[in-house]
Amino acid sequence: MGLDGLPHALSCLPDDDEPSFLFARGLFASFLSAGIGAAVTNPLELVKVRWQVTPESMRTATNMSGFASEIVAKEGVMRGISVNFMAIGVSAIGRVGLYPTVRDVFVGARGGDVAKPTPGDMFISGLLAGAIGYFIATPVFAQKTIIQAEAGLVDPKSGLLTTGAKAGSAPTSPNGWIAGMAAVAKKDGIGGWFKGSGPLVVRGATLSAGNQLGYDGFKTATSGVLPEGTRAAEDRSHTSSLMQQILASIMGALGSTVCATPADVVTTRYLAEPGKFASPIACATTIMSQEGLGFPFLKEAGFYRGSTALFVKLAPLYMLSLPLNEGLRSMLGLSS
């Protein structure tokens, strides 16, 4: 089914105004929009992961654009697209789909005005919603990171990788992410799926907090300044313009990059090299001692190694998936 048939498919969902159905529609919209965005931007995610896990001694390119060009020329950039769709889609059920509910509950619990959430409300609600979404998505995210970190050409005779950061070794999940998850469950039980969930949850929580502070905060701050639709009288919902959504998406990407790059680096290194580090804290300590703290965009080292790549990946992902989510919510009869 092409995207032109999407409105018809959405219209086939239960036409019920019960809260449970409305809630489920919102979660579905967040999953689908984020998954589509992840599939379209998969090349950027692959390059970001490879840049973070490939030591400088193994890179012939001196900058990220050259590094990306080499990957495109030698290997292509579509590896891991299906698992990336699932990982980002599932995590967005929490990060995007649960956020409005978490925010309103949090504001109400502290006795605030639900129609006027503060930046602190947005940040804390984003943390909570993101943590939930990324914990649920941990099993799929682990496979995504391994598959994309190991992306490279495989020698058909030996079965070993000939390019990439793991050249000379066998792929961890040669038969795909579903088989990879099954192998983990067989070896370590279901609990093995959630190994490494700590840094991933921290990454997801900080990424979501920065995203919502930038996205929701920008839309709130520019309400009445940039063009927008009609605000509902009974609540804060409104139909924002595409211009407002795109600019808010860029601000959301900036917020996510600043807040989440350190956790992103630790998560990627820890999950991509199972057994190398005793714990996520040991991984972080090693990064700090060997590379330093770094600084977003200006000093691409340590905890901010790959911050530019993360922003370049998140900006188009958010610019596609967040307005698409609002469009899907509108199709489903939900407020944006």
PDB file of C-alpha atoms in Angstrom, residues 48-272:
ATOM      1  CA  LYS A  48      26.491   8.619  12.699  1.00  0.00           C
ATOM      2  CA  VAL A  49      26.790   5.202  14.356  1.00  0.00           C
ATOM      3  CA  ARG A  50      29.771   4.193  12.224  1.00  0.00           C
ATOM      4  CA  TRP A  51      31.527   7.507  12.940  1.00  0.00           C
ATOM      5  CA  GLN A  52      31.090   7.040  16.685  1.00  0.00           C
ATOM      6  CA  VAL A  53      32.421   3.463  16.829  1.00  0.00           C
ATOM      7  CA  THR A  54      35.214   3.623  14.230  1.00  0.00           C
ATOM      8  CA  PRO A  55      38.576   4.589  15.800  1.00  0.00           C
ATOM      9  CA  GLU A  56      40.523   7.362  14.108  1.00  0.00           C
ATOM     10  CA  SER A  57      43.288   4.863  13.362  1.00  0.00           C
ATOM     11  CA  MET A  58      40.880   2.919  11.139  1.00  0.00           C
ATOM     12  CA  ARG A  59      39.539   5.934   9.247  1.00  0.00           C
ATOM     13  CA  THR A  60      41.217   7.154   6.071  1.00  0.00           C
ATOM     14  CA  ALA A  61      38.907  10.171   5.814  1.00  0.00           C
ATOM     15  CA  THR A  62      39.756  13.167   7.991  1.00  0.00           C
ATOM     16  CA  ASN A  63      36.203  14.542   8.185  1.00  0.00           C
ATOM     17  CA  MET A  64      32.683  13.201   8.391  1.00  0.00           C
ATOM     18  CA  SER A  65      31.671  14.082   4.826  1.00  0.00           C
ATOM     19  CA  GLY A  66      34.629  12.158   3.459  1.00  0.00           C
ATOM     20  CA  PHE A  67      33.869   9.284   5.816  1.00  0.00           C
ATOM     21  CA  ALA A  68      30.257   9.194   4.604  1.00  0.00           C
ATOM     22  CA  SER A  69      31.377   9.286   0.963  1.00  0.00           C
ATOM     23  CA  GLU A  70      33.592   6.253   1.528  1.00  0.00           C
ATOM     24  CA  ILE A  71      30.739   4.284   3.099  1.00  0.00           C
ATOM     25  CA  VAL A  72      28.372   5.167   0.252  1.00  0.00           C
ATOM     26  CA  ALA A  73      30.937   4.209  -2.382  1.00  0.00           C
ATOM     27  CA  LYS A  74      31.977   0.909  -0.785  1.00  0.00           C
ATOM     28  CA  GLU A  75      28.971  -0.397   1.097  1.00  0.00           C
ATOM     29  CA  GLY A  76      25.804   1.621   0.617  1.00  0.00           C
ATOM     30  CA  VAL A  77      23.782   3.082   3.480  1.00  0.00           C
ATOM     31  CA  MET A  78      20.558   1.080   3.678  1.00  0.00           C
ATOM     32  CA  ARG A  79      21.721  -1.577   6.140  1.00  0.00           C
ATOM     33  CA  GLY A  80      19.462  -1.786   9.165  1.00  0.00           C
ATOM     34  CA  ILE A  81      16.550   0.160   7.646  1.00  0.00           C
ATOM     35  CA  SER A  82      13.822  -2.219   8.879  1.00  0.00           C
ATOM     36  CA  VAL A  83      15.171  -2.467  12.428  1.00  0.00           C
ATOM     37  CA  ASN A  84      15.670   1.317  12.472  1.00  0.00           C
ATOM     38  CA  PHE A  85      12.004   1.759  11.490  1.00  0.00           C
ATOM     39  CA  MET A  86      10.907  -0.482  14.357  1.00  0.00           C
ATOM     40  CA  ALA A  87      13.298   0.912  16.962  1.00  0.00           C
ATOM     41  CA  ILE A  88      12.479   4.567  16.335  1.00  0.00           C
ATOM     42  CA  GLY A  89       8.787   3.824  15.842  1.00  0.00           C
ATOM     43  CA  VAL A  90       8.431   1.901  19.113  1.00  0.00           C
ATOM     44  CA  SER A  91      10.434   4.466  21.083  1.00  0.00           C
ATOM     45  CA  ALA A  92       8.262   7.257  19.664  1.00  0.00           C
ATOM     46  CA  ILE A  93       5.178   5.630  21.188  1.00  0.00           C
ATOM     47  CA  GLY A  94       6.549   6.909  24.479  1.00  0.00           C
ATOM     48  CA  ARG A  95       8.638   9.901  23.376  1.00  0.00           C
ATOM     49  CA  VAL A  96       5.881  11.451  21.244  1.00  0.00           C
ATOM     50  CA  GLY A  97       2.689   9.471  21.799  1.00  0.00           C
ATOM     51  CA  LEU A  98       2.677   9.495  25.611  1.00  0.00           C
ATOM     52  CA  TYR A  99       4.111  12.978  25.995  1.00  0.00           C
ATOM     53  CA  PRO A 100       0.850  15.010  25.914  1.00  0.00           C
ATOM     54  CA  THR A 101      -0.729  12.749  28.536  1.00  0.00           C
ATOM     55  CA  VAL A 102       2.357  12.719  30.763  1.00  0.00           C
ATOM     56  CA  ARG A 103       2.673  16.509  30.488  1.00  0.00           C
ATOM     57  CA  ASP A 104      -0.943  17.206  31.361  1.00  0.00           C
ATOM     58  CA  VAL A 105      -0.918  14.733  34.265  1.00  0.00           C
ATOM     59  CA  PHE A 106       2.316  16.210  35.609  1.00  0.00           C
ATOM     60  CA  VAL A 107       1.066  19.797  35.352  1.00  0.00           C
ATOM     61  CA  GLY A 108      -2.230  18.861  36.969  1.00  0.00           C
ATOM     62  CA  ALA A 109      -0.474  16.976  39.778  1.00  0.00           C
ATOM     63  CA  ARG A 110       1.556  20.022  40.762  1.00  0.00           C
ATOM     64  CA  GLY A 111      -1.580  22.183  40.648  1.00  0.00           C
ATOM     65  CA  GLY A 112      -0.598  24.090  37.515  1.00  0.00           C
ATOM     66  CA  ASP A 113      -2.665  25.240  34.569  1.00  0.00           C
ATOM     67  CA  VAL A 114      -2.728  22.484  31.929  1.00  0.00           C
ATOM     68  CA  ALA A 115      -3.263  25.135  29.239  1.00  0.00           C
ATOM     69  CA  LYS A 116      -0.019  26.885  30.247  1.00  0.00           C
ATOM     70  CA  PRO A 117       2.771  24.360  30.849  1.00  0.00           C
ATOM     71  CA  THR A 118       6.144  25.830  31.739  1.00  0.00           C
ATOM     72  CA  PRO A 119       9.456  24.924  30.051  1.00  0.00           C
ATOM     73  CA  GLY A 120      10.246  22.890  33.159  1.00  0.00           C
ATOM     74  CA  ASP A 121       6.993  20.943  32.719  1.00  0.00           C
ATOM     75  CA  MET A 122       7.916  20.184  29.109  1.00  0.00           C
ATOM     76  CA  PHE A 123      11.449  19.090  29.986  1.00  0.00           C
ATOM     77  CA  ILE A 124      10.471  16.816  32.883  1.00  0.00           C
ATOM     78  CA  SER A 125       7.508  15.331  30.983  1.00  0.00           C
ATOM     79  CA  GLY A 126       9.780  14.711  28.017  1.00  0.00           C
ATOM     80  CA  LEU A 127      12.236  12.908  30.306  1.00  0.00           C
ATOM     81  CA  LEU A 128       9.530  10.621  31.669  1.00  0.00           C
ATOM     82  CA  ALA A 129       7.863   9.886  28.319  1.00  0.00           C
ATOM     83  CA  GLY A 130      11.203   9.286  26.612  1.00  0.00           C
ATOM     84  CA  ALA A 131      12.405   6.940  29.351  1.00  0.00           C
ATOM     85  CA  ILE A 132       9.267   4.803  28.980  1.00  0.00           C
ATOM     86  CA  GLY A 133       9.491   4.667  25.194  1.00  0.00           C
ATOM     87  CA  TYR A 134      13.164   3.798  25.035  1.00  0.00           C
ATOM     88  CA  PHE A 135      12.936   1.159  27.759  1.00  0.00           C
ATOM     89  CA  ILE A 136      10.239  -0.644  25.782  1.00  0.00           C
ATOM     90  CA  ALA A 137      12.321  -0.326  22.601  1.00  0.00           C
ATOM     91  CA  THR A 138      15.601  -1.538  24.176  1.00  0.00           C
ATOM     92  CA  PRO A 139      15.580  -5.054  22.596  1.00  0.00           C
ATOM     93  CA  VAL A 140      15.149  -3.662  19.089  1.00  0.00           C
ATOM     94  CA  PHE A 141      17.529  -0.742  19.642  1.00  0.00           C
ATOM     95  CA  ALA A 142      20.302  -3.100  20.744  1.00  0.00           C
ATOM     96  CA  GLN A 143      20.014  -5.019  17.480  1.00  0.00           C
ATOM     97  CA  LYS A 144      19.860  -1.803  15.455  1.00  0.00           C
ATOM     98  CA  THR A 145      23.054  -0.515  17.006  1.00  0.00           C
ATOM     99  CA  ILE A 146      24.921  -3.794  16.501  1.00  0.00           C
ATOM    100  CA  ILE A 147      23.777  -4.192  12.888  1.00  0.00           C
ATOM    101  CA  GLN A 148      24.613  -0.619  11.907  1.00  0.00           C
ATOM    102  CA  ALA A 149      27.888  -0.501  13.838  1.00  0.00           C
ATOM    103  CA  GLU A 150      29.006  -3.664  12.059  1.00  0.00           C
ATOM    104  CA  ALA A 151      27.765  -2.585   8.644  1.00  0.00           C
ATOM    105  CA  GLY A 152      30.351  -3.501   6.032  1.00  0.00           C
ATOM    106  CA  LEU A 153      31.181  -5.843   3.207  1.00  0.00           C
ATOM    107  CA  VAL A 154      31.269  -9.562   4.028  1.00  0.00           C
ATOM    108  CA  ASP A 155      33.618 -12.038   2.382  1.00  0.00           C
ATOM    109  CA  PRO A 156      31.305 -14.743   0.962  1.00  0.00           C
ATOM    110  CA  LYS A 157      33.949 -17.448   1.513  1.00  0.00           C
ATOM    111  CA  SER A 158      35.045 -16.711   5.076  1.00  0.00           C
ATOM    112  CA  GLY A 159      31.884 -14.971   6.290  1.00  0.00           C
ATOM    113  CA  LEU A 160      34.026 -12.262   7.859  1.00  0.00           C
ATOM    114  CA  LEU A 161      33.631  -8.505   7.492  1.00  0.00           C
ATOM    115  CA  THR A 162      36.196  -6.943   5.175  1.00  0.00           C
ATOM    116  CA  THR A 163      35.353  -3.276   5.824  1.00  0.00           C
ATOM    117  CA  GLY A 164      34.138  -1.173   8.731  1.00  0.00           C
ATOM    118  CA  ALA A 165      35.070  -0.944  12.399  1.00  0.00           C
ATOM    119  CA  LYS A 166      34.711  -4.737  12.872  1.00  0.00           C
ATOM    120  CA  ALA A 167      36.717  -5.793   9.796  1.00  0.00           C
ATOM    121  CA  GLY A 168      38.153  -9.268  10.266  1.00  0.00           C
ATOM    122  CA  SER A 169      35.389 -10.490  12.584  1.00  0.00           C
ATOM    123  CA  ALA A 170      32.101 -12.254  11.929  1.00  0.00           C
ATOM    124  CA  PRO A 171      28.833 -10.251  12.074  1.00  0.00           C
ATOM    125  CA  THR A 172      27.016 -10.625  15.397  1.00  0.00           C
ATOM    126  CA  SER A 173      23.566 -10.797  13.750  1.00  0.00           C
ATOM    127  CA  PRO A 174      24.169 -12.175  10.235  1.00  0.00           C
ATOM    128  CA  ASN A 175      20.551 -13.316   9.838  1.00  0.00           C
ATOM    129  CA  GLY A 176      18.852 -10.045  10.765  1.00  0.00           C
ATOM    130  CA  TRP A 177      17.477  -8.377  13.866  1.00  0.00           C
ATOM    131  CA  ILE A 178      14.628 -10.808  14.580  1.00  0.00           C
ATOM    132  CA  ALA A 179      17.017 -13.754  14.547  1.00  0.00           C
ATOM    133  CA  GLY A 180      19.426 -11.677  16.614  1.00  0.00           C
ATOM    134  CA  MET A 181      16.776 -11.074  19.280  1.00  0.00           C
ATOM    135  CA  ALA A 182      15.935 -14.790  19.295  1.00  0.00           C
ATOM    136  CA  ALA A 183      19.612 -15.655  19.785  1.00  0.00           C
ATOM    137  CA  VAL A 184      19.888 -13.258  22.730  1.00  0.00           C
ATOM    138  CA  ALA A 185      16.766 -14.731  24.362  1.00  0.00           C
ATOM    139  CA  LYS A 186      18.101 -18.270  23.864  1.00  0.00           C
ATOM    140  CA  LYS A 187      21.455 -17.407  25.440  1.00  0.00           C
ATOM    141  CA  ASP A 188      20.477 -15.018  28.250  1.00  0.00           C
ATOM    142  CA  GLY A 189      16.694 -15.300  28.535  1.00  0.00           C
ATOM    143  CA  ILE A 190      14.259 -12.424  28.086  1.00  0.00           C
ATOM    144  CA  GLY A 191      16.310 -10.400  30.566  1.00  0.00           C
ATOM    145  CA  GLY A 192      19.114 -10.365  28.002  1.00  0.00           C
ATOM    146  CA  TRP A 193      16.958  -8.174  25.760  1.00  0.00           C
ATOM    147  CA  PHE A 194      17.209  -5.378  28.295  1.00  0.00           C
ATOM    148  CA  LYS A 195      20.965  -5.498  28.874  1.00  0.00           C
ATOM    149  CA  GLY A 196      22.204  -1.987  28.296  1.00  0.00           C
ATOM    150  CA  SER A 197      18.784  -0.486  28.896  1.00  0.00           C
ATOM    151  CA  GLY A 198      20.246   1.934  31.446  1.00  0.00           C
ATOM    152  CA  PRO A 199      22.257   4.112  29.058  1.00  0.00           C
ATOM    153  CA  LEU A 200      19.620   3.755  26.358  1.00  0.00           C
ATOM    154  CA  VAL A 201      16.876   4.955  28.710  1.00  0.00           C
ATOM    155  CA  VAL A 202      19.045   7.902  29.777  1.00  0.00           C
ATOM    156  CA  ARG A 203      19.725   8.672  26.112  1.00  0.00           C
ATOM    157  CA  GLY A 204      16.040   8.425  25.231  1.00  0.00           C
ATOM    158  CA  ALA A 205      14.957  10.480  28.212  1.00  0.00           C
ATOM    159  CA  THR A 206      17.425  13.309  27.519  1.00  0.00           C
ATOM    160  CA  LEU A 207      16.739  13.212  23.781  1.00  0.00           C
ATOM    161  CA  SER A 208      12.995  13.403  24.399  1.00  0.00           C
ATOM    162  CA  ALA A 209      13.360  16.166  27.010  1.00  0.00           C
ATOM    163  CA  GLY A 210      15.442  18.294  24.651  1.00  0.00           C
ATOM    164  CA  ASN A 211      13.064  17.571  21.799  1.00  0.00           C
ATOM    165  CA  GLN A 212       9.911  18.557  23.684  1.00  0.00           C
ATOM    166  CA  LEU A 213      11.531  21.609  25.256  1.00  0.00           C
ATOM    167  CA  GLY A 214      12.555  22.772  21.787  1.00  0.00           C
ATOM    168  CA  TYR A 215       9.478  21.661  19.836  1.00  0.00           C
ATOM    169  CA  ASP A 216       6.624  22.231  22.259  1.00  0.00           C
ATOM    170  CA  GLY A 217       8.396  25.215  23.789  1.00  0.00           C
ATOM    171  CA  PHE A 218       8.951  26.905  20.426  1.00  0.00           C
ATOM    172  CA  LYS A 219       5.332  26.393  19.361  1.00  0.00           C
ATOM    173  CA  THR A 220       4.111  27.806  22.670  1.00  0.00           C
ATOM    174  CA  ALA A 221       6.492  30.759  22.556  1.00  0.00           C
ATOM    175  CA  THR A 222       5.536  31.646  18.966  1.00  0.00           C
ATOM    176  CA  SER A 223       1.804  31.237  19.490  1.00  0.00           C
ATOM    177  CA  GLY A 224       0.212  34.367  18.052  1.00  0.00           C
ATOM    178  CA  VAL A 225       3.465  35.356  16.339  1.00  0.00           C
ATOM    179  CA  LEU A 226       3.789  32.734  13.603  1.00  0.00           C
ATOM    180  CA  PRO A 227       0.735  31.642  11.574  1.00  0.00           C
ATOM    181  CA  GLU A 228      -1.316  28.937  13.251  1.00  0.00           C
ATOM    182  CA  GLY A 229      -4.772  27.434  13.128  1.00  0.00           C
ATOM    183  CA  THR A 230      -7.748  27.879  15.417  1.00  0.00           C
ATOM    184  CA  ARG A 231      -7.166  27.124  19.076  1.00  0.00           C
ATOM    185  CA  ALA A 232      -9.850  25.057  20.774  1.00  0.00           C
ATOM    186  CA  ALA A 233     -11.594  26.986  23.517  1.00  0.00           C
ATOM    187  CA  GLU A 234     -11.681  24.111  25.995  1.00  0.00           C
ATOM    188  CA  ASP A 235      -7.971  23.246  25.976  1.00  0.00           C
ATOM    189  CA  ARG A 236      -4.566  24.217  24.636  1.00  0.00           C
ATOM    190  CA  SER A 237      -4.844  22.156  21.442  1.00  0.00           C
ATOM    191  CA  HIS A 238      -4.479  23.909  18.131  1.00  0.00           C
ATOM    192  CA  THR A 239      -3.591  23.276  14.521  1.00  0.00           C
ATOM    193  CA  SER A 240      -0.185  24.812  13.957  1.00  0.00           C
ATOM    194  CA  SER A 241       1.030  25.861  10.537  1.00  0.00           C
ATOM    195  CA  LEU A 242       3.583  23.829   8.622  1.00  0.00           C
ATOM    196  CA  MET A 243       6.072  26.698   8.980  1.00  0.00           C
ATOM    197  CA  GLN A 244       5.692  26.648  12.744  1.00  0.00           C
ATOM    198  CA  GLN A 245       6.042  22.856  12.862  1.00  0.00           C
ATOM    199  CA  ILE A 246       9.221  22.827  10.741  1.00  0.00           C
ATOM    200  CA  LEU A 247      10.916  25.607  12.723  1.00  0.00           C
ATOM    201  CA  ALA A 248       9.867  23.916  15.971  1.00  0.00           C
ATOM    202  CA  SER A 249      11.297  20.621  14.666  1.00  0.00           C
ATOM    203  CA  ILE A 250      14.689  22.266  14.087  1.00  0.00           C
ATOM    204  CA  MET A 251      14.649  23.692  17.615  1.00  0.00           C
ATOM    205  CA  GLY A 252      13.668  20.257  18.917  1.00  0.00           C
ATOM    206  CA  ALA A 253      16.632  18.699  17.088  1.00  0.00           C
ATOM    207  CA  LEU A 254      18.981  21.298  18.582  1.00  0.00           C
ATOM    208  CA  GLY A 255      17.640  20.628  22.080  1.00  0.00           C
ATOM    209  CA  SER A 256      17.950  16.863  21.621  1.00  0.00           C
ATOM    210  CA  THR A 257      21.525  17.157  20.362  1.00  0.00           C
ATOM    211  CA  VAL A 258      22.745  19.263  23.264  1.00  0.00           C
ATOM    212  CA  CYS A 259      20.979  17.148  25.886  1.00  0.00           C
ATOM    213  CA  ALA A 260      21.432  13.649  24.485  1.00  0.00           C
ATOM    214  CA  THR A 261      24.798  13.418  22.678  1.00  0.00           C
ATOM    215  CA  PRO A 262      26.762  12.285  25.791  1.00  0.00           C
ATOM    216  CA  ALA A 263      24.306   9.470  26.507  1.00  0.00           C
ATOM    217  CA  ASP A 264      24.139   8.689  22.779  1.00  0.00           C
ATOM    218  CA  VAL A 265      27.909   8.218  22.612  1.00  0.00           C
ATOM    219  CA  VAL A 266      27.986   5.982  25.711  1.00  0.00           C
ATOM    220  CA  THR A 267      25.000   3.937  24.516  1.00  0.00           C
ATOM    221  CA  THR A 268      26.435   3.413  21.042  1.00  0.00           C
ATOM    222  CA  ARG A 269      29.880   2.370  22.303  1.00  0.00           C
ATOM    223  CA  TYR A 270      28.489   0.118  25.041  1.00  0.00           C
ATOM    224  CA  LEU A 271      25.956  -1.709  22.846  1.00  0.00           C
ATOM    225  CA  ALA A 272      28.172  -1.901  19.764  1.00  0.00           C
TER     226      ALA A 272
END
